[in-house]
C-alpha positions as a LaTeX table, in Angstrom:
\begin{tabular}{lrrr}
\hline
Residue & $x$ (\AA) & $y$ (\AA) & $z$ (\AA) \\
\hline
Met1 & 35.28 & $-5.17$ & 107.61 \\
Lys2 & 35.78 & $-3.57$ & 104.24 \\
Ala3 & 37.56 & $-4.46$ & 101.02 \\
Ile4 & 40.24 & $-2.04$ & 99.91 \\
Val5 & 41.01 & $-2.27$ & 96.19 \\
Glu6 & 43.97 & $-0.26$ & 95.02 \\
Val7 & 46.44 & 0.46 & 92.29 \\
Ala8 & 49.81 & $-0.04$ & 93.93 \\
Lys9 & 53.41 & $-0.77$ & 93.13 \\
Gly10 & 54.61 & $-4.31$ & 93.82 \\
Gly11 & 56.42 & $-3.54$ & 97.08 \\
Ser12 & 53.53 & $-1.62$ & 98.58 \\
Ala13 & 51.39 & $-4.76$ & 98.73 \\
Ile14 & 54.03 & $-6.43$ & 100.89 \\
Arg15 & 54.20 & $-3.38$ & 103.18 \\
Ala16 & 50.40 & $-3.39$ & 103.47 \\
Ala17 & 50.41 & $-7.10$ & 104.39 \\
Arg18 & 53.01 & $-6.49$ & 107.10 \\
Gln19 & 50.89 & $-3.66$ & 108.49 \\
Gln20 & 47.83 & $-5.91$ & 108.53 \\
Ile21 & 49.72 & $-8.53$ & 110.53 \\
Lys22 & 50.77 & $-5.88$ & 113.04 \\
Asp23 & 47.20 & $-4.58$ & 113.29 \\
Ser24 & 45.79 & $-8.07$ & 113.88 \\
Glu25 & 48.36 & $-8.73$ & 116.61 \\
Ile26 & 47.10 & $-5.73$ & 118.59 \\
Gly27 & 43.44 & $-6.53$ & 117.97 \\
Lys28 & 42.70 & $-3.96$ & 115.26 \\
Pro29 & 40.22 & $-5.07$ & 112.60 \\
Val30 & 41.98 & $-6.21$ & 109.43 \\
Asn31 & 40.52 & $-5.20$ & 106.10 \\
Phe32 & 40.74 & $-7.27$ & 102.92 \\
Arg33 & 43.19 & $-5.76$ & 100.42 \\
Leu34 & 43.33 & $-6.37$ & 96.69 \\
Ser35 & 46.07 & $-4.69$ & 94.65 \\
Phe36 & 46.45 & $-4.21$ & 90.92 \\
Glu37 & 49.51 & $-2.98$ & 89.01 \\
Ser38 & 47.56 & $-0.44$ & 86.94 \\
Ala39 & 44.21 & 1.26 & 86.64 \\
Lys40 & 43.72 & $-0.59$ & 83.36 \\
Ser41 & 44.07 & $-4.00$ & 85.04 \\
Leu42 & 41.87 & $-2.94$ & 87.97 \\
Phe43 & 39.03 & $-1.79$ & 85.76 \\
Ser44 & 39.33 & $-4.74$ & 83.40 \\
Glu45 & 38.62 & $-6.99$ & 86.40 \\
Leu46 & 36.19 & $-4.75$ & 88.27 \\
Thr47 & 33.96 & $-3.71$ & 85.40 \\
Pro48 & 30.89 & $-1.54$ & 86.00 \\
Ala49 & 28.72 & $-4.66$ & 85.59 \\
Arg50 & 30.70 & $-6.53$ & 88.27 \\
Leu51 & 30.60 & $-3.56$ & 90.63 \\
Asp52 & 26.83 & $-3.39$ & 90.11 \\
Leu53 & 26.57 & $-7.09$ & 90.97 \\
Leu54 & 28.48 & $-6.51$ & 94.22 \\
Asp55 & 26.12 & $-3.68$ & 95.09 \\
Thr56 & 23.00 & $-5.69$ & 94.25 \\
Leu57 & 24.24 & $-8.76$ & 96.10 \\
Ser58 & 25.05 & $-6.73$ & 99.20 \\
Lys59 & 21.39 & $-5.68$ & 99.34 \\
Ile60 & 19.80 & $-9.14$ & 98.88 \\
Glu61 & 22.40 & $-11.57$ & 100.15 \\
Pro62 & 22.87 & $-14.46$ & 100.50 \\
Cys63 & 21.25 & $-15.91$ & 97.41 \\
Ser64 & 21.77 & $-18.15$ & 94.41 \\
Ile65 & 23.41 & $-16.94$ & 91.21 \\
Tyr66 & 20.04 & $-17.38$ & 89.52 \\
Ala67 & 18.33 & $-15.08$ & 92.05 \\
Leu68 & 21.11 & $-12.50$ & 91.63 \\
Ala69 & 20.79 & $-12.59$ & 87.83 \\
Lys70 & 17.03 & $-12.17$ & 88.08 \\
Thr71 & 17.30 & $-9.27$ & 90.55 \\
Ala72 & 19.99 & $-7.58$ & 88.46 \\
Gly73 & 18.01 & $-8.09$ & 85.24 \\
Arg74 & 20.99 & $-9.76$ & 83.55 \\
Asn75 & 21.63 & $-12.95$ & 81.62 \\
Tyr76 & 22.36 & $-15.91$ & 83.94 \\
Ser77 & 25.43 & $-17.05$ & 81.98 \\
Asn78 & 27.07 & $-13.62$ & 82.15 \\
Val79 & 26.29 & $-13.25$ & 85.86 \\
His80 & 27.69 & $-16.74$ & 86.51 \\
Thr81 & 30.97 & $-15.76$ & 84.78 \\
Asp82 & 31.17 & $-12.48$ & 86.72 \\
Val83 & 30.38 & $-14.15$ & 90.06 \\
Asn84 & 33.09 & $-16.76$ & 89.48 \\
Arg85 & 35.67 & $-14.05$ & 88.79 \\
Leu86 & 34.59 & $-11.97$ & 91.80 \\
Glu87 & 34.87 & $-15.11$ & 93.92 \\
Glu88 & 38.40 & $-15.75$ & 92.58 \\
Leu89 & 39.31 & $-12.18$ & 93.52 \\
Gly90 & 37.97 & $-12.73$ & 97.05 \\
Leu91 & 35.12 & $-10.21$ & 96.83 \\
Ile92 & 32.32 & $-12.83$ & 96.94 \\
Glu93 & 32.07 & $-15.90$ & 99.16 \\
Arg94 & 29.94 & $-19.05$ & 99.03 \\
Thr95 & 28.01 & $-20.40$ & 102.00 \\
Glu96 & 27.75 & $-24.09$ & 102.85 \\
Glu97 & 24.37 & $-24.04$ & 101.09 \\
Asp98 & 26.13 & $-22.84$ & 97.89 \\
Lys99 & 24.62 & $-19.37$ & 98.17 \\
Ile100 & 26.77 & $-16.34$ & 97.41 \\
Ser101 & 27.36 & $-13.29$ & 99.56 \\
Val102 & 29.52 & $-10.20$ & 99.91 \\
Pro103 & 31.43 & $-10.45$ & 103.19 \\
Phe104 & 32.21 & $-6.73$ & 103.34 \\
Glu105 & 30.28 & $-3.68$ & 104.48 \\
Ala106 & 32.05 & $-1.55$ & 101.87 \\
Val107 & 34.41 & $-1.76$ & 98.90 \\
Glu108 & 36.76 & 1.19 & 98.58 \\
Ile109 & 38.77 & 1.76 & 95.40 \\
Phe110 & 41.93 & 3.85 & 95.56 \\
Met111 & 43.87 & 4.99 & 92.54 \\
Pro112 & 46.75 & 7.46 & 92.82 \\
Leu113 & 46.85 & 10.14 & 90.16 \\
Ala114 & 50.04 & 10.87 & 88.24 \\
Lys115 & 51.80 & 13.99 & 89.41 \\
Ala116 & 52.12 & 16.82 & 86.92 \\
Val117 & 55.71 & 17.61 & 85.93 \\
\hline
\end{tabular}
């Protein structure tokens, strides 16, 4: 399963959800979708530092936030804040042992470009 992160208009998220329901009913794998209204909002949430954490965590998972901060060479407090936000967005999960992991094999980011007039 992969995470699909996209910049999409409000109605397109509803259409995507309907398609996911149809796909699950016929046994197709359903990917996680996360939509933002603009590129600005997407990249304010998925900063380069947070994307790096996802990449690092996918290589060493599951682990504690402390172990992730140490592996990433970052301050624990900042990593803790980023992990909490990524968890709120659904891109990181916690195990019963309170370890964190990335439940996806890939994260794809799609952003439509404005058409030239």
